Short mmCIF file of C-alpha atoms in Angstrom, two decimals:
data_model
loop_
_atom_site.label_atom_id
_atom_site.label_comp_id
_atom_site.label_asym_id
_atom_site.label_seq_id
_atom_site.Cartn_x
_atom_site.Cartn_y
_atom_site.Cartn_z
CA MET A 1 52.90 18.14 76.79
CA ASN A 2 51.29 17.92 80.37
CA LYS A 3 48.71 15.33 81.62
CA GLN A 4 45.94 17.92 81.57
CA THR A 5 46.53 18.53 77.88
CA ILE A 6 46.62 14.82 77.17
CA HIS A 7 43.38 14.17 78.93
CA SER A 8 41.73 17.06 77.17
CA ARG A 9 42.68 15.85 73.68
CA TYR A 10 41.83 12.29 74.61
CA GLY A 11 38.32 13.42 75.57
CA GLN A 12 37.85 15.38 72.29
CA THR A 13 38.89 12.24 70.29
CA VAL A 14 36.38 10.03 72.17
CA ARG A 15 33.55 12.51 71.66
CA ARG A 16 34.29 12.78 67.96
CA PHE A 17 34.25 8.97 67.59
CA PHE A 18 30.97 8.72 69.50
CA PHE A 19 29.32 11.44 67.33
CA CYS A 20 30.50 9.77 64.04
CA ALA A 21 29.23 6.41 65.23
CA VAL A 22 25.74 7.86 66.09
CA MET A 23 25.46 9.71 62.77
CA SER A 24 26.33 6.53 60.84
CA LEU A 25 23.56 4.61 62.62
CA LEU A 26 21.05 7.43 61.82
CA ALA A 27 22.08 7.43 58.16
CA LEU A 28 21.66 3.64 57.72
CA PRO A 29 17.86 3.56 57.42
CA ALA A 30 18.11 6.19 54.71
CA ALA A 31 20.55 4.08 52.79
CA VAL A 32 18.12 1.18 53.11
CA VAL A 33 15.28 3.29 51.86
CA PHE A 34 17.09 4.70 48.82
CA PHE A 35 19.22 1.77 47.82
CA PRO A 36 17.16 -1.35 48.54
CA SER A 37 19.27 -3.56 46.31
CA CYS A 38 22.37 -2.73 48.27
CA ALA A 39 20.57 -3.49 51.56
CA SER A 40 19.81 -6.96 50.36
CA GLY A 41 23.35 -7.89 49.58
CA GLY A 42 24.33 -5.67 46.63
CA ASN A 43 24.10 -8.41 43.96
CA THR A 44 20.34 -8.28 43.24
CA VAL A 45 19.34 -7.26 39.72
CA PRO A 46 17.11 -4.10 39.85
CA GLU A 47 13.51 -4.89 39.22
CA GLN A 48 12.55 -4.24 35.56
CA PRO A 49 9.67 -1.81 34.69
CA PRO A 50 6.50 -3.51 33.41
CA ALA A 51 6.39 -4.08 29.67
CA PRO A 52 4.60 -1.33 27.80
CA VAL A 53 1.18 -2.06 26.50
CA GLN A 54 1.17 -2.67 22.74
CA SER A 55 0.11 0.29 20.71
CA GLY A 56 -1.96 -0.10 17.54
CA ALA A 57 1.17 0.31 15.46
CA GLU A 58 2.55 -2.85 17.20
CA THR A 59 -0.45 -5.02 16.82
CA PRO A 60 -0.21 -7.55 13.98
CA GLY A 61 -2.56 -6.77 11.16
CA ALA A 62 -3.61 -3.35 12.48
CA PHE A 63 -3.32 -0.41 10.12
CA SER A 64 -4.28 3.31 10.22
CA GLU A 65 -5.82 3.05 6.70
CA ILE A 66 -6.87 0.04 4.65
CA TRP A 67 -7.86 0.93 1.04
CA ALA A 68 -9.68 -1.41 -1.38
CA TYR A 69 -10.65 -0.97 -4.98
CA LEU A 70 -14.26 -1.77 -6.00
CA MET A 71 -15.41 -2.08 -9.55
CA ALA A 72 -18.73 -0.40 -10.38
CA GLY A 73 -21.35 -3.13 -10.71
CA GLU A 74 -19.62 -5.38 -8.23
CA GLU A 75 -21.02 -3.67 -5.07
CA GLU A 76 -22.16 -7.03 -3.68
CA PHE A 77 -18.51 -7.74 -2.84
CA LEU A 78 -18.46 -4.82 -0.35
CA ASP A 79 -19.41 -6.21 2.99
CA PRO A 80 -20.07 -3.24 5.41
CA SER A 81 -18.28 -5.17 8.16
CA LEU A 82 -14.92 -5.24 6.40
CA PRO A 83 -12.13 -3.18 7.98
CA VAL A 84 -11.80 -0.87 5.04
CA SER A 85 -11.29 2.86 5.61
CA ASP A 86 -11.21 3.99 1.91
CA ILE A 87 -12.76 2.63 -1.27
CA GLY A 88 -11.24 3.44 -4.66
CA TYR A 89 -14.36 3.30 -6.82
CA PHE A 90 -13.41 2.03 -10.24
CA GLY A 91 -13.93 3.82 -12.27
CA ALA A 92 -14.10 6.69 -14.64
CA GLY A 93 -12.14 6.89 -17.76
CA LEU A 94 -11.41 9.14 -20.74
CA SER A 95 -13.32 9.14 -23.94
CA SER A 96 -11.59 9.31 -27.38
CA GLU A 97 -11.96 13.03 -27.21
CA GLY A 98 -10.48 13.32 -23.74
CA GLN A 99 -13.75 13.80 -21.84
CA LEU A 100 -14.42 12.21 -18.41
CA THR A 101 -16.71 9.23 -18.86
CA GLY A 102 -18.15 6.30 -16.85
CA VAL A 103 -18.26 8.02 -13.46
CA PRO A 104 -19.83 5.52 -11.06
CA ASP A 105 -22.92 6.51 -9.15
CA ARG A 106 -21.79 7.27 -5.59
CA ARG A 107 -25.32 6.57 -4.38
CA SER A 108 -24.86 2.91 -5.17
CA LEU A 109 -22.94 2.67 -1.94
CA ASP A 110 -25.44 4.46 0.27
CA GLY A 111 -26.57 2.20 3.07
CA ILE A 112 -23.67 -0.19 2.39
CA TYR A 113 -20.61 1.68 3.21
CA THR A 114 -19.92 4.61 5.59
CA GLY A 115 -16.19 5.16 5.00
CA ARG A 116 -14.51 7.46 2.45
CA VAL A 117 -15.10 6.86 -1.30
CA HIS A 118 -12.62 8.05 -3.89
CA LEU A 119 -13.43 8.45 -7.55
CA VAL A 120 -10.75 6.60 -9.61
CA VAL A 121 -10.04 8.10 -12.92
CA ALA A 122 -8.01 5.66 -15.04
CA ASP A 123 -6.51 5.43 -18.52
CA SER A 124 -3.77 3.49 -20.27
CA ASN A 125 -3.64 5.13 -23.76
CA SER A 126 -0.34 7.04 -24.08
CA ALA A 127 -1.46 8.98 -27.23
CA LEU A 128 -4.72 10.22 -25.56
CA LEU A 129 -2.92 11.12 -22.39
CA HIS A 130 -0.43 13.16 -24.34
CA PHE A 131 -3.17 15.44 -25.52
CA CYS A 132 -5.07 15.43 -22.19
CA LEU A 133 -2.01 16.44 -20.22
CA ASN A 134 -0.52 19.04 -22.57
CA PRO A 135 -1.53 22.55 -21.58
CA ARG A 136 -1.38 23.63 -25.19
CA TYR A 137 -4.64 21.80 -25.90
CA PRO A 138 -7.92 22.93 -24.50
CA VAL A 139 -8.89 19.33 -23.64
CA ARG A 140 -6.66 19.48 -20.55
CA ASN A 141 -8.58 22.31 -18.84
CA ARG A 142 -11.90 20.73 -19.77
CA LEU A 143 -10.76 17.40 -18.28
CA LEU A 144 -9.69 19.19 -15.05
CA GLU A 145 -13.11 20.91 -14.87
CA ASP A 146 -14.91 17.60 -15.41
CA ILE A 147 -12.97 15.83 -12.70
CA ALA A 148 -13.34 18.68 -10.22
CA GLU A 149 -17.09 18.71 -10.82
CA ALA A 150 -17.43 14.93 -10.47
CA ALA A 151 -15.45 15.03 -7.26
CA GLY A 152 -18.27 16.94 -5.60
CA LYS A 153 -20.10 13.71 -4.91
CA PHE A 154 -17.02 11.88 -3.64
CA ASP A 155 -14.60 12.18 -0.69
CA GLY A 156 -11.55 12.29 -2.91
CA VAL A 157 -10.08 11.56 -6.32
CA GLN A 158 -7.43 9.15 -7.42
CA ILE A 159 -5.61 9.42 -10.70
CA ASP A 160 -4.49 6.11 -12.27
CA PHE A 161 -2.84 7.13 -15.58
CA GLU A 162 -0.71 4.03 -16.51
CA ALA A 163 0.70 5.16 -19.94
CA VAL A 164 2.21 8.53 -19.35
CA ARG A 165 5.29 8.93 -21.59
CA GLU A 166 8.66 10.38 -20.54
CA ASN A 167 8.20 13.53 -22.54
CA ASP A 168 4.84 14.17 -20.87
CA ARG A 169 6.15 13.86 -17.31
CA GLU A 170 6.33 17.58 -16.50
CA ASN A 171 2.78 18.06 -17.91
CA PHE A 172 1.65 15.10 -15.65
CA PHE A 173 3.19 16.62 -12.54
CA SER A 174 1.61 20.00 -13.25
CA PHE A 175 -1.72 18.37 -14.07
CA LEU A 176 -1.77 16.74 -10.59
CA GLY A 177 -0.84 20.05 -8.97
CA GLU A 178 -3.62 21.87 -10.64
CA LEU A 179 -6.15 19.19 -9.90
CA LYS A 180 -5.24 19.11 -6.32
CA ALA A 181 -5.90 22.78 -6.07
CA ARG A 182 -9.25 22.46 -7.80
CA ILE A 183 -10.62 19.78 -5.49
CA ALA A 184 -9.20 21.07 -2.24
CA PRO A 185 -9.77 20.38 0.61
CA LYS A 186 -10.74 16.87 -0.68
CA PRO A 187 -7.69 14.64 -0.95
CA LEU A 188 -6.03 13.78 -4.25
CA SER A 189 -4.19 10.40 -4.50
CA ALA A 190 -2.24 8.80 -7.28
CA ALA A 191 -1.69 5.10 -8.15
CA LEU A 192 1.94 4.62 -9.37
CA TYR A 193 3.92 1.68 -10.61
CA ALA A 194 6.23 -0.13 -8.29
CA ARG A 195 9.94 0.88 -8.49
CA THR A 196 12.99 -0.47 -6.81
CA ARG A 197 15.44 2.22 -8.17
CA ASP A 198 15.58 5.56 -9.84
CA ILE A 199 14.75 5.53 -13.51
CA PRO A 200 15.95 8.38 -15.81
CA ASP A 201 13.12 10.78 -16.82
CA ASP A 202 10.58 8.65 -14.97
CA PRO A 203 7.07 10.01 -15.56
CA TYR A 204 6.05 8.39 -12.26
CA GLU A 205 8.97 9.73 -10.23
CA TYR A 206 7.80 9.43 -6.63
CA ALA A 207 9.56 12.56 -5.39
CA ARG A 208 8.05 14.70 -8.08
CA VAL A 209 4.43 13.32 -7.68
CA GLU A 210 4.51 13.54 -3.90
CA PRO A 211 4.15 17.33 -3.50
CA HIS A 212 0.97 17.31 -5.58
CA THR A 213 -0.84 14.49 -3.82
CA ASP A 214 -2.12 13.54 -0.39
CA ARG A 215 -1.64 9.83 -0.82
CA ILE A 216 0.50 7.76 -3.21
CA LEU A 217 -0.59 4.10 -3.66
CA VAL A 218 2.32 2.05 -4.89
CA MET A 219 1.07 -0.76 -7.03
CA ALA A 220 3.38 -3.41 -5.69
CA TYR A 221 2.13 -6.12 -7.97
CA ASP A 222 2.53 -7.64 -11.48
CA GLU A 223 6.17 -8.43 -10.83
CA HIS A 224 5.32 -11.33 -13.16
CA TRP A 225 2.58 -10.71 -15.61
CA SER A 226 0.65 -12.66 -18.23
CA GLY A 227 2.99 -11.61 -21.04
CA GLY A 228 6.16 -12.71 -19.28
CA ALA A 229 7.66 -15.71 -17.51
CA PRO A 230 5.77 -17.45 -14.76
CA GLY A 231 6.34 -16.35 -11.27
CA PRO A 232 4.63 -14.76 -8.15
CA VAL A 233 2.43 -11.62 -8.83
CA ALA A 234 4.39 -10.04 -5.90
CA SER A 235 7.18 -12.11 -4.35
CA MET A 236 8.24 -11.19 -0.80
CA ASP A 237 11.77 -10.23 -1.69
CA TRP A 238 10.58 -8.00 -4.49
CA CYS A 239 7.99 -6.34 -2.26
CA ALA A 240 10.59 -5.63 0.36
CA ARG A 241 12.79 -3.89 -2.24
CA VAL A 242 9.80 -1.96 -3.55
CA ALA A 243 8.82 -0.83 -0.02
CA GLU A 244 12.33 0.17 0.96
CA TYR A 245 12.68 2.36 -2.12
CA ALA A 246 9.23 3.94 -1.69
CA ARG A 247 10.00 4.84 1.97
CA GLN A 248 13.06 6.75 0.76
CA LYS A 249 11.00 8.87 -1.67
CA ILE A 250 7.49 9.26 -0.05
CA PRO A 251 6.59 10.55 3.43
CA ALA A 252 5.25 7.86 5.67
CA GLY A 253 2.10 9.80 6.09
CA LYS A 254 1.37 9.68 2.34
CA LEU A 255 2.53 6.15 1.44
CA VAL A 256 0.02 3.35 0.79
CA MET A 257 1.46 0.03 -0.26
CA GLY A 258 -0.77 -1.81 -2.71
CA LEU A 259 -1.25 -5.55 -2.50
CA PRO A 260 -2.86 -8.00 -5.03
CA PHE A 261 -5.69 -10.38 -4.26
CA TYR A 262 -5.52 -12.05 -7.69
CA GLY A 263 -3.48 -14.89 -9.10
CA ARG A 264 -2.07 -15.65 -12.55
CA ALA A 265 -1.72 -18.81 -14.70
CA TRP A 266 0.75 -19.56 -17.42
CA GLY A 267 0.43 -22.41 -19.95
CA GLU A 268 3.25 -24.16 -21.78
CA PRO A 269 3.05 -24.61 -24.62
CA ASP A 270 0.78 -21.76 -25.38
CA PRO A 271 -0.80 -22.25 -28.82
CA SER A 272 -2.68 -19.00 -28.86
CA LYS A 273 -1.02 -17.05 -31.64
CA ALA A 274 -1.05 -16.49 -35.43
CA TYR A 275 0.38 -19.20 -37.67
CA ARG A 276 1.72 -19.35 -41.20
CA PHE A 277 0.02 -21.86 -43.49
CA SER A 278 3.35 -23.79 -43.72
CA THR A 279 3.46 -24.10 -39.91
CA LEU A 280 -0.06 -25.32 -39.78
CA ARG A 281 0.73 -28.02 -42.29
CA THR A 282 3.62 -29.07 -40.19
CA HIS A 283 1.28 -29.37 -37.21
CA MET A 284 -1.23 -31.36 -39.19
CA THR A 285 1.54 -33.75 -40.26
CA GLU A 286 2.84 -34.17 -36.69
CA LYS A 287 -0.72 -34.78 -35.42
CA GLY A 288 -1.61 -37.11 -38.22
CA ILE A 289 -4.37 -34.86 -39.66
CA ASP A 290 -5.13 -35.14 -43.39
CA LEU A 291 -5.57 -31.72 -44.99
CA ALA A 292 -8.11 -33.10 -47.35
CA GLY A 293 -10.14 -34.44 -44.43
CA THR A 294 -10.37 -31.17 -42.47
CA GLY A 295 -13.81 -29.85 -41.84
CA THR A 296 -15.14 -26.40 -42.49
CA GLU A 297 -17.08 -23.87 -40.58
CA ASN A 298 -18.92 -21.46 -42.84
CA GLY A 299 -16.52 -22.18 -45.56
CA HIS A 300 -13.39 -21.93 -43.28
CA PRO A 301 -11.14 -24.87 -42.95
CA HIS A 302 -10.90 -26.13 -39.39
CA PHE A 303 -9.23 -28.88 -37.43
CA ALA A 304 -8.79 -29.78 -33.72
CA TYR A 305 -6.24 -31.72 -31.83
CA THR A 306 -5.39 -32.58 -28.20
CA GLU A 307 -2.23 -31.16 -26.64
CA ASN A 308 -0.74 -31.75 -23.20
CA VAL A 309 -0.26 -28.35 -21.61
CA THR A 310 1.54 -27.70 -18.37
CA VAL A 311 -0.18 -24.89 -16.42
CA GLN A 312 1.59 -23.07 -13.66
CA VAL A 313 -0.49 -21.05 -11.34
CA TYR A 314 0.70 -18.47 -8.73
CA PHE A 315 -1.86 -17.04 -6.34
CA ASP A 316 -2.32 -15.60 -2.90
CA ASN A 317 -4.36 -16.90 0.08
CA ALA A 318 -5.01 -15.23 3.41
CA GLU A 319 -1.72 -16.42 4.91
CA SER A 320 0.45 -15.02 2.08
CA VAL A 321 -1.42 -11.73 1.83
CA PHE A 322 -1.06 -11.32 5.63
CA ARG A 323 2.64 -12.01 5.47
CA ARG A 324 2.96 -9.36 2.84
CA ALA A 325 0.90 -6.88 4.88
CA GLU A 326 3.01 -7.53 7.93
CA LEU A 327 6.17 -7.01 5.87
CA TYR A 328 5.01 -3.52 5.23
CA ARG A 329 3.64 -2.80 8.71
CA THR A 330 6.83 -3.88 10.53
CA GLY A 331 8.84 -1.92 8.10
CA GLY A 332 7.04 1.27 9.16
CA THR A 333 4.20 1.59 6.64
CA ASP A 334 0.82 1.63 8.34
CA LYS A 335 -1.39 2.14 5.20
CA ILE A 336 -2.18 -0.58 2.70
CA GLY A 337 -4.51 -0.99 -0.21
CA PHE A 338 -5.92 -4.00 -2.18
CA TRP A 339 -6.68 -4.74 -5.81
CA ARG A 340 -9.54 -5.68 -5.65
CA LEU A 341 -12.66 -6.61 -3.74
CA GLY A 342 -14.18 -9.93 -4.86
CA GLN A 343 -10.81 -11.52 -5.73
CA GLU A 344 -9.69 -12.18 -2.23
CA ASP A 345 -9.58 -15.22 0.10
CA PRO A 346 -12.29 -14.06 2.45
CA ALA A 347 -10.22 -15.28 5.48
CA ILE A 348 -7.88 -12.41 5.14
CA TRP A 349 -10.43 -9.99 6.73
CA GLU A 350 -10.19 -11.95 9.99
CA LYS A 351 -6.50 -11.06 10.20
CA LEU A 352 -6.83 -7.34 9.59
CA SER A 353 -8.09 -4.39 11.68
CA LEU A 354 -8.23 -0.59 11.55
CA ARG A 355 -6.59 1.17 14.52
CA GLY A 356 -8.13 4.51 13.52
CA ASN A 357 -9.91 6.05 10.54
CA THR A 358 -7.54 8.90 9.93
CA PRO A 359 -8.78 10.90 6.87
CA ALA A 360 -6.44 11.50 4.02
CA SER A 361 -7.44 15.13 4.05
CA GLY A 362 -10.64 17.02 4.65
CA PRO A 363 -13.99 15.76 5.95
CA ARG A 364 -15.97 12.78 4.65
CA GLN A 365 -18.50 13.68 1.93
CA THR A 366 -22.10 13.48 2.88
CA GLU A 367 -25.30 13.84 0.99
CA ALA A 368 -25.89 17.25 2.51
CA ASP A 369 -22.62 18.49 0.93
#
């Protein structure tokens, strides 16, 4: 290799080095622009994006629908400022012949309430419901006609049949389906007992009722009732299980979780029952009462004595109702309903709000309709 060749290759090498150095310097600002964390030392934690603004679904106490039952004759308990989207107006019932009776006057709420009002049709007589639901009897079709006609003055209808027997379940499901078709496009809802598991031949099977209704209100109360042992009307653990089961069976858009406003009391001992004469004589002896000295009222022997009774009371205040409502909201249910107006701790309304007045289905009923 001669000197000329050596000098030539040396020059090429120098030029290549100089070119690479220049290009590296030109690329450095771009690196600073696109990788600022690297430019400042490489160990800086990237800046976090701003926290998202809370949506209505994330706001404590905010629900898309808040239902409340109102008894006819107790309209004074309906404050127009309450965050209530839907009223279940209680209510119509069934006569001994299966005819619709006791439909409340929708006009009683004119000027008081501007939300949706649903006619509640309730009954708890299993024998009567058997005939009213069975398509073999003409009373069923007449009842369907009566309810559909009465629905004309309301924004929707709710069925609250609390004594349907297992062998009437298929007739109950078809009754709901036919009623829904008759009152469309107005919404049909059903109030159903709380469940925590599947029950064989359940006449209130959520998955069977759901296709025939626009809303299902799960009556998540009376866990403990007056005829049983003392306890909460709706304990938090029990409500959590009820809600979990309901969410598995009912679409979120149709599920309304019911909450109680009322409390219950139990007394022990409870002397309210029938007695044998021999038992009464034992009581009289224990209490030091002389049979010959008992008084009479219109010819009936009578005596009185004082007994120490322990009374246990379970009730809800605004805080406990709100905790239960939040249990449902944070679990994914944004519709709740209360039994019933006039029984509540008024402070609960300060904790609740509506994040929209989404209709169950169809327009709100107006006088022009």
